[in-house]
Amino acid sequence: MAQLTSPHALYISEILFAISYYLEDDRKALARLARCCHAFSEPALSVLWSSVRSFSPFIPLLPPTVKFLWDHGRFDEATLVEFQCPPEEEWRVFDSYARRLIEPIDMQGRLFSDSLRSLKISGPAYVHCKDDRVQMAIARLARDAPLVEYLHIEDYTYSVVQSSLPPLHFAHLRAVEISALFDYTLLQSLCHILSQAPVTQLKLELPSLPNKEWNISSPVFPALRSLRICGNPASAEQFVFHLASESLQELSIYHTRGPASAADYRHLLSHVADKYGNTLQQLSLTLSQSPSPNYPYDLSQSVLDAFYALAPRFNRLETLHLSLPHNRYVHLAPELTFESPTWPSLKLLDFEAT
């Protein structure tokens, strides 16, 4: 008896996908096709799972411990703090189907619990990916979790498109942290959509800001009280310039990479003194040796000189921390001491030579 062989057309993947896409609206036929023919399995499954109307089909594919939390609705903060994420191998089945999803799930219900207080958004390092997935996640958060107090965005290392979202309403959002390598466009977009939030604490990795117009009409972080920036002084000055807050009390700047000059620091410190000399109570500046490898100690002395010249303008400053590259030619000026009359409110002076 002659052995049956498959038609040659079934060895051409483009034809298999074309047939599967023809059955796109017949989900039962696609499911049968994926089960009955090995050659059609991958194309049929890819089309079948490319558009899913809800998250329900993915629930049985979750790792057992995650599915238990889902089934019992145990997503409170205490449970999640103690929860250990399953190892990668337990996510393989879920991932094998979830990676086929192309169109976003239409979430008519809530994506986040209405009792959520804290959220961390971690994203993939798609260098050339251009979308607004970060902003859309924040929009869902504003809609579903009105009591959220803390937002942390991390790991995004790609350029994004400018979002068309309006400023979002967050009545209780107080702290925002952005520990990611993001670009100027994302910075503007995030500042815009968070511009009405009562954020009082902000920590961010600041990108190099190009000399272009700040394209945001809304006030930026008007309630801000505490700001921590990791970035070069020129970018820090531009960001501080665009803040709407009139009563910043704590400012920390960590300059660990990128070029800098003595003029950059003089401009930054002068602008901070002009804008927040009457409100700033804590000021911290950390300068590594990397930003100016040829003359790091000259730069340190210039920073000290700038602080001394501006000292009388920081009339409410209580805590000053300086961490600067140091050698025998760089010294803390005797005028910069706790007893100095030029610092009327100073209570703690911390100078660290690195």
Tab-separated table of C-alpha atoms in Angstrom:
chain	number	residue	atom	x	y	z
A	1	MET	CA	0.000	0.000	0.000
A	2	ALA	CA	1.448	3.342	-1.035
A	3	GLN	CA	2.270	5.762	1.805
A	4	LEU	CA	0.317	8.994	1.753
A	5	THR	CA	2.417	12.142	1.596
A	6	SER	CA	1.450	15.710	2.412
A	7	PRO	CA	0.896	18.109	-0.492
A	8	HIS	CA	3.923	20.256	-1.207
A	9	ALA	CA	1.868	23.379	-0.522
A	10	LEU	CA	1.780	22.475	3.185
A	11	TYR	CA	5.542	22.928	3.369
A	12	ILE	CA	5.255	26.608	2.458
A	13	SER	CA	4.610	28.613	5.630
A	14	GLU	CA	3.289	31.667	3.759
A	15	ILE	CA	0.465	29.570	2.305
A	16	LEU	CA	-0.384	28.128	5.716
A	17	PHE	CA	-0.575	31.607	7.242
A	18	ALA	CA	-2.674	32.863	4.319
A	19	ILE	CA	-5.199	30.054	4.878
A	20	SER	CA	-5.212	30.703	8.635
A	21	TYR	CA	-5.829	34.446	8.174
A	22	TYR	CA	-8.699	33.578	5.813
A	23	LEU	CA	-10.293	31.787	8.797
A	24	GLU	CA	-9.569	34.663	11.185
A	25	ASP	CA	-13.250	35.201	12.054
A	26	ASP	CA	-13.939	31.472	12.520
A	27	ARG	CA	-12.183	30.786	15.801
A	28	LYS	CA	-13.587	27.266	16.142
A	29	ALA	CA	-12.190	26.320	12.743
A	30	LEU	CA	-8.785	27.719	13.684
A	31	ALA	CA	-8.796	25.714	16.926
A	32	ARG	CA	-9.662	22.504	15.070
A	33	LEU	CA	-7.026	23.219	12.437
A	34	ALA	CA	-4.345	23.718	15.094
A	35	ARG	CA	-5.224	20.362	16.729
A	36	CYS	CA	-5.610	18.170	13.664
A	37	CYS	CA	-2.596	19.113	11.541
A	38	HIS	CA	0.958	19.584	12.777
A	39	ALA	CA	1.882	21.789	9.808
A	40	PHE	CA	-1.039	24.136	10.544
A	41	SER	CA	-0.489	24.201	14.322
A	42	GLU	CA	1.824	27.229	14.518
A	43	PRO	CA	0.062	29.419	11.901
A	44	ALA	CA	-3.411	28.638	13.239
A	45	LEU	CA	-2.431	29.274	16.862
A	46	SER	CA	-0.693	32.529	15.920
A	47	VAL	CA	-3.825	33.857	14.212
A	48	LEU	CA	-6.159	32.484	16.892
A	49	TRP	CA	-4.284	34.170	19.759
A	50	SER	CA	-3.346	37.370	17.927
A	51	SER	CA	-6.586	39.014	19.040
A	52	VAL	CA	-8.148	38.028	22.373
A	53	ARG	CA	-11.148	39.916	23.718
A	54	SER	CA	-10.405	39.383	27.414
A	55	PHE	CA	-7.756	38.068	29.756
A	56	SER	CA	-9.862	35.031	30.687
A	57	PRO	CA	-8.245	32.558	28.209
A	58	PHE	CA	-4.845	33.287	29.745
A	59	ILE	CA	-5.887	32.529	33.334
A	60	PRO	CA	-5.543	28.698	33.110
A	61	LEU	CA	-2.042	29.199	31.689
A	62	LEU	CA	-0.758	31.131	34.726
A	63	PRO	CA	1.732	29.438	37.078
A	64	PRO	CA	-0.133	27.661	39.900
A	65	THR	CA	0.838	30.133	42.630
A	66	VAL	CA	-0.158	33.135	40.509
A	67	LYS	CA	-3.436	31.491	39.502
A	68	PHE	CA	-4.210	30.879	43.185
A	69	LEU	CA	-3.845	34.606	43.886
A	70	TRP	CA	-6.002	35.428	40.871
A	71	ASP	CA	-8.752	32.955	41.803
A	72	HIS	CA	-8.902	34.205	45.386
A	73	GLY	CA	-8.464	37.903	44.588
A	74	ARG	CA	-5.468	38.168	46.914
A	75	PHE	CA	-3.691	41.203	45.494
A	76	ASP	CA	-3.414	43.222	48.690
A	77	GLU	CA	-0.100	44.901	49.490
A	78	ALA	CA	0.786	42.550	52.362
A	79	THR	CA	0.384	39.444	50.188
A	80	LEU	CA	2.316	40.853	47.245
A	81	VAL	CA	5.229	41.976	49.422
A	82	GLU	CA	5.725	38.402	50.652
A	83	PHE	CA	4.967	36.769	47.288
A	84	GLN	CA	7.829	35.098	45.435
A	85	CYS	CA	7.555	35.355	41.654
A	86	PRO	CA	7.599	31.885	40.028
A	87	PRO	CA	10.767	30.929	38.127
A	88	GLU	CA	11.016	31.486	34.390
A	89	GLU	CA	10.258	27.866	33.450
A	90	GLU	CA	6.810	28.075	35.081
A	91	TRP	CA	5.923	30.960	32.751
A	92	ARG	CA	6.860	29.158	29.523
A	93	VAL	CA	3.366	27.902	28.666
A	94	PHE	CA	1.820	31.288	29.411
A	95	ASP	CA	4.516	33.043	27.390
A	96	SER	CA	4.142	30.699	24.408
A	97	TYR	CA	0.583	31.984	23.960
A	98	ALA	CA	0.889	35.538	25.272
A	99	ARG	CA	3.702	36.358	22.817
A	100	ARG	CA	1.303	35.747	19.937
A	101	LEU	CA	-0.964	38.588	21.061
A	102	ILE	CA	-0.853	41.519	18.632
A	103	GLU	CA	-3.968	43.573	19.360
A	104	PRO	CA	-4.343	44.843	22.942
A	105	ILE	CA	-6.919	43.151	25.107
A	106	ASP	CA	-10.136	45.149	25.286
A	107	MET	CA	-10.392	45.589	29.034
A	108	GLN	CA	-13.929	46.768	29.653
A	109	GLY	CA	-13.458	45.943	33.304
A	110	ARG	CA	-10.659	47.008	35.619
A	111	LEU	CA	-7.036	46.330	34.800
A	112	PHE	CA	-5.948	47.390	38.307
A	113	SER	CA	-7.583	46.861	41.670
A	114	ASP	CA	-9.350	49.940	43.028
A	115	SER	CA	-7.502	49.404	46.323
A	116	LEU	CA	-4.071	49.619	44.676
A	117	ARG	CA	-1.693	52.007	46.455
A	118	SER	CA	1.654	51.331	44.753
A	119	LEU	CA	2.625	50.336	41.199
A	120	LYS	CA	5.930	49.595	39.475
A	121	ILE	CA	5.958	49.520	35.657
A	122	SER	CA	8.865	47.586	34.168
A	123	GLY	CA	9.332	47.528	30.414
A	124	PRO	CA	11.450	45.724	27.822
A	125	ALA	CA	14.556	47.257	26.294
A	126	TYR	CA	13.215	47.648	22.760
A	127	VAL	CA	15.680	50.183	21.429
A	128	HIS	CA	13.762	50.966	18.263
A	129	CYS	CA	10.237	50.478	19.588
A	130	LYS	CA	8.031	53.566	19.252
A	131	ASP	CA	4.715	53.437	21.058
A	132	ASP	CA	2.932	54.929	24.044
A	133	ARG	CA	2.511	51.789	26.144
A	134	VAL	CA	3.909	53.502	29.260
A	135	GLN	CA	1.454	56.368	29.026
A	136	MET	CA	-1.497	54.048	28.335
A	137	ALA	CA	-0.655	51.975	31.410
A	138	ILE	CA	-0.644	55.158	33.496
A	139	ALA	CA	-3.993	56.138	31.967
A	140	ARG	CA	-5.452	52.773	33.041
A	141	LEU	CA	-4.027	53.363	36.492
A	142	ALA	CA	-5.737	56.747	36.777
A	143	ARG	CA	-9.048	55.221	35.735
A	144	ASP	CA	-8.946	52.043	37.850
A	145	ALA	CA	-6.953	52.938	40.975
A	146	PRO	CA	-7.957	56.379	42.255
A	147	LEU	CA	-6.188	55.804	45.593
A	148	VAL	CA	-2.730	55.058	44.185
A	149	GLU	CA	0.005	56.934	46.060
A	150	TYR	CA	3.291	55.705	44.530
A	151	LEU	CA	4.334	55.145	40.900
A	152	HIS	CA	7.692	53.741	39.771
A	153	ILE	CA	8.674	53.420	36.098
A	154	GLU	CA	11.819	51.441	35.355
A	155	ASP	CA	13.766	49.626	32.600
A	156	TYR	CA	12.433	51.571	29.623
A	157	THR	CA	15.389	52.239	27.341
A	158	TYR	CA	13.751	53.147	24.058
A	159	SER	CA	12.245	56.173	22.368
A	160	VAL	CA	8.484	56.579	22.501
A	161	VAL	CA	5.975	58.558	20.540
A	162	GLN	CA	4.473	61.724	22.018
A	163	SER	CA	1.219	60.707	23.669
A	164	SER	CA	-1.981	62.615	22.952
A	165	LEU	CA	-3.316	61.934	26.450
A	166	PRO	CA	-4.546	64.936	28.449
A	167	PRO	CA	-3.368	65.537	32.041
A	168	LEU	CA	-4.700	62.682	34.170
A	169	HIS	CA	-6.506	62.972	37.485
A	170	PHE	CA	-4.625	61.449	40.430
A	171	ALA	CA	-6.059	62.707	43.689
A	172	HIS	CA	-3.644	60.820	45.962
A	173	LEU	CA	-0.460	60.306	43.944
A	174	ARG	CA	2.334	61.707	46.114
A	175	ALA	CA	5.571	59.972	45.032
A	176	VAL	CA	6.905	59.237	41.534
A	177	GLU	CA	10.182	57.525	40.647
A	178	ILE	CA	11.522	57.120	37.113
A	179	SER	CA	14.649	54.969	37.190
A	180	ALA	CA	14.988	54.411	33.476
A	181	LEU	CA	17.044	55.571	30.530
A	182	PHE	CA	14.363	57.478	28.664
A	183	ASP	CA	14.482	60.220	26.101
A	184	TYR	CA	13.382	63.856	25.991
A	185	THR	CA	10.045	62.976	24.346
A	186	LEU	CA	9.027	60.578	27.113
A	187	LEU	CA	10.052	63.094	29.775
A	188	GLN	CA	7.749	65.726	28.281
A	189	SER	CA	4.916	63.236	27.866
A	190	LEU	CA	5.138	61.960	31.457
A	191	CYS	CA	5.367	65.491	32.857
A	192	HIS	CA	2.298	66.463	30.833
A	193	ILE	CA	0.044	63.575	31.861
A	194	LEU	CA	1.134	63.879	35.529
A	195	SER	CA	0.982	67.675	35.614
A	196	GLN	CA	-2.236	67.789	37.681
A	197	ALA	CA	-1.178	65.105	40.163
A	198	PRO	CA	-0.322	66.330	43.679
A	199	VAL	CA	3.176	64.806	43.502
A	200	THR	CA	5.360	65.984	46.379
A	201	GLN	CA	8.322	63.600	45.920
A	202	LEU	CA	10.024	63.025	42.563
A	203	LYS	CA	13.092	60.901	41.748
A	204	LEU	CA	14.267	60.546	38.180
A	205	GLU	CA	17.092	59.602	35.862
A	206	LEU	CA	17.330	62.734	33.776
A	207	PRO	CA	18.327	62.425	30.101
A	208	SER	CA	20.383	65.021	28.340
A	209	LEU	CA	17.867	67.699	27.430
A	210	PRO	CA	18.476	69.243	24.003
A	211	ASN	CA	18.163	72.973	23.471
A	212	LYS	CA	14.598	72.937	22.240
A	213	GLU	CA	11.397	74.520	23.416
A	214	TRP	CA	9.688	72.877	26.371
A	215	ASN	CA	6.467	71.891	24.661
A	216	ILE	CA	4.175	71.657	27.706
A	217	SER	CA	1.488	74.228	28.369
A	218	SER	CA	0.368	72.853	31.754
A	219	PRO	CA	2.255	73.546	34.998
A	220	VAL	CA	4.770	70.813	35.837
A	221	PHE	CA	4.643	69.298	39.336
A	222	PRO	CA	3.181	72.360	41.129
A	223	ALA	CA	3.022	70.577	44.509
A	224	LEU	CA	6.606	69.271	44.476
A	225	ARG	CA	8.505	69.463	47.772
A	226	SER	CA	11.354	66.981	47.266
A	227	LEU	CA	13.346	66.427	44.047
A	228	ARG	CA	16.183	63.977	43.375
A	229	ILE	CA	17.907	64.105	39.983
A	230	CYS	CA	20.514	61.780	38.514
A	231	GLY	CA	21.960	63.634	35.531
A	232	ASN	CA	24.333	66.341	34.408
A	233	PRO	CA	24.003	69.909	35.781
A	234	ALA	CA	22.939	71.464	32.461
A	235	SER	CA	19.953	69.108	32.168
A	236	ALA	CA	19.167	69.552	35.856
A	237	GLU	CA	19.058	73.324	35.408
A	238	GLN	CA	16.607	73.041	32.496
A	239	PHE	CA	14.341	70.706	34.449
A	240	VAL	CA	14.347	72.938	37.553
A	241	PHE	CA	13.607	75.931	35.328
A	242	HIS	CA	10.361	74.322	34.118
A	243	LEU	CA	9.085	73.288	37.564
A	244	ALA	CA	5.863	74.974	38.624
A	245	SER	CA	6.479	74.324	42.313
A	246	GLU	CA	7.087	77.506	44.278
A	247	SER	CA	8.181	75.877	47.516
A	248	LEU	CA	10.737	73.148	46.836
A	249	GLN	CA	12.280	72.117	50.160
A	250	GLU	CA	14.676	69.268	49.312
A	251	LEU	CA	16.951	69.015	46.263
A	252	SER	CA	19.518	66.274	45.543
A	253	ILE	CA	21.609	66.117	42.388
A	254	TYR	CA	23.780	63.104	41.578
A	255	HIS	CA	26.116	63.718	38.660
A	256	THR	CA	27.747	60.378	37.899
A	257	ARG	CA	28.040	60.431	34.103
A	258	GLY	CA	28.212	62.804	31.175
A	259	PRO	CA	30.254	65.968	30.644
A	260	ALA	CA	30.099	69.040	32.846
A	261	SER	CA	31.881	72.347	33.300
A	262	ALA	CA	32.336	74.848	36.090
A	263	ALA	CA	29.959	77.186	34.230
A	264	ASP	CA	27.266	74.474	34.192
A	265	TYR	CA	27.409	74.217	37.973
A	266	ARG	CA	27.475	77.983	38.490
A	267	HIS	CA	24.372	78.385	36.322
A	268	LEU	CA	22.581	75.538	38.087
A	269	LEU	CA	23.343	76.770	41.597
A	270	SER	CA	22.521	80.379	40.691
A	271	HIS	CA	19.162	79.359	39.238
A	272	VAL	CA	18.325	77.227	42.278
A	273	ALA	CA	19.209	80.163	44.550
A	274	ASP	CA	17.037	82.533	42.521
A	275	LYS	CA	14.035	80.239	42.467
A	276	TYR	CA	14.191	78.397	45.791
A	277	GLY	CA	16.564	80.375	48.015
A	278	ASN	CA	13.668	81.253	50.344
A	279	THR	CA	12.205	77.722	50.572
A	280	LEU	CA	15.047	75.188	50.180
A	281	GLN	CA	15.938	73.458	53.458
A	282	GLN	CA	18.081	70.522	52.260
A	283	LEU	CA	20.584	70.565	49.404
A	284	SER	CA	22.799	67.673	48.310
A	285	LEU	CA	25.289	67.543	45.445
A	286	THR	CA	27.290	64.441	44.529
A	287	LEU	CA	29.934	64.740	41.825
A	288	SER	CA	31.925	61.726	40.687
A	289	GLN	CA	35.331	61.973	39.058
A	290	SER	CA	34.016	60.759	35.700
A	291	PRO	CA	32.231	63.919	34.420
A	292	SER	CA	35.464	65.896	33.978
A	293	PRO	CA	38.325	63.389	33.858
A	294	ASN	CA	41.034	65.926	33.004
A	295	TYR	CA	40.336	68.485	35.731
A	296	PRO	CA	38.011	66.924	38.338
A	297	TYR	CA	39.662	68.735	41.254
A	298	ASP	CA	39.509	72.146	39.590
A	299	LEU	CA	35.812	71.489	39.028
A	300	SER	CA	35.369	70.619	42.703
A	301	GLN	CA	36.996	73.867	43.776
A	302	SER	CA	34.770	75.796	41.367
A	303	VAL	CA	31.686	74.193	42.905
A	304	LEU	CA	32.872	75.146	46.378
A	305	ASP	CA	33.557	78.712	45.256
A	306	ALA	CA	30.059	78.936	43.729
A	307	PHE	CA	28.469	77.706	46.963
A	308	TYR	CA	30.388	80.227	49.014
A	309	ALA	CA	29.346	83.117	46.751
A	310	LEU	CA	25.681	82.063	46.919
A	311	ALA	CA	25.572	81.186	50.618
A	312	PRO	CA	23.688	84.315	51.817
A	313	ARG	CA	20.887	83.678	49.303
A	314	PHE	CA	20.007	80.276	50.814
A	315	ASN	CA	18.540	81.844	53.905
A	316	ARG	CA	16.471	78.794	54.988
A	317	LEU	CA	19.018	76.069	54.202
A	318	GLU	CA	19.399	73.726	57.174
A	319	THR	CA	21.298	70.768	55.662
A	320	LEU	CA	24.057	70.890	53.063
A	321	HIS	CA	25.750	67.752	51.728
A	322	LEU	CA	28.663	67.923	49.274
A	323	SER	CA	30.444	64.888	47.857
A	324	LEU	CA	33.279	66.024	45.569
A	325	PRO	CA	36.518	64.688	44.073
A	326	HIS	CA	39.333	65.784	46.375
A	327	ASN	CA	43.085	66.100	46.637
A	328	ARG	CA	45.470	68.239	48.644
A	329	TYR	CA	44.726	71.249	46.434
A	330	VAL	CA	40.981	71.151	47.145
A	331	HIS	CA	39.896	72.199	50.598
A	332	LEU	CA	36.735	73.205	52.373
A	333	ALA	CA	36.867	76.962	52.625
A	334	PRO	CA	36.989	78.113	56.270
A	335	GLU	CA	33.992	80.363	55.643
A	336	LEU	CA	31.837	77.297	54.859
A	337	THR	CA	31.440	76.170	58.447
A	338	PHE	CA	28.608	75.563	60.839
A	339	GLU	CA	29.401	78.763	62.762
A	340	SER	CA	29.491	80.952	59.641
A	341	PRO	CA	27.081	83.926	59.742
A	342	THR	CA	26.651	83.593	55.968
A	343	TRP	CA	24.478	80.472	56.563
A	344	PRO	CA	21.800	81.840	58.908
A	345	SER	CA	19.785	78.584	59.253
A	346	LEU	CA	22.461	75.918	58.664
A	347	LYS	CA	22.309	73.037	61.156
A	348	LEU	CA	24.224	70.279	59.360
A	349	LEU	CA	27.174	70.623	56.975
A	350	ASP	CA	28.360	67.309	55.508
A	351	PHE	CA	31.398	67.451	53.226
A	352	GLU	CA	32.670	64.184	51.752
A	353	ALA	CA	35.913	64.077	49.764
A	354	THR	CA	36.007	61.189	47.293
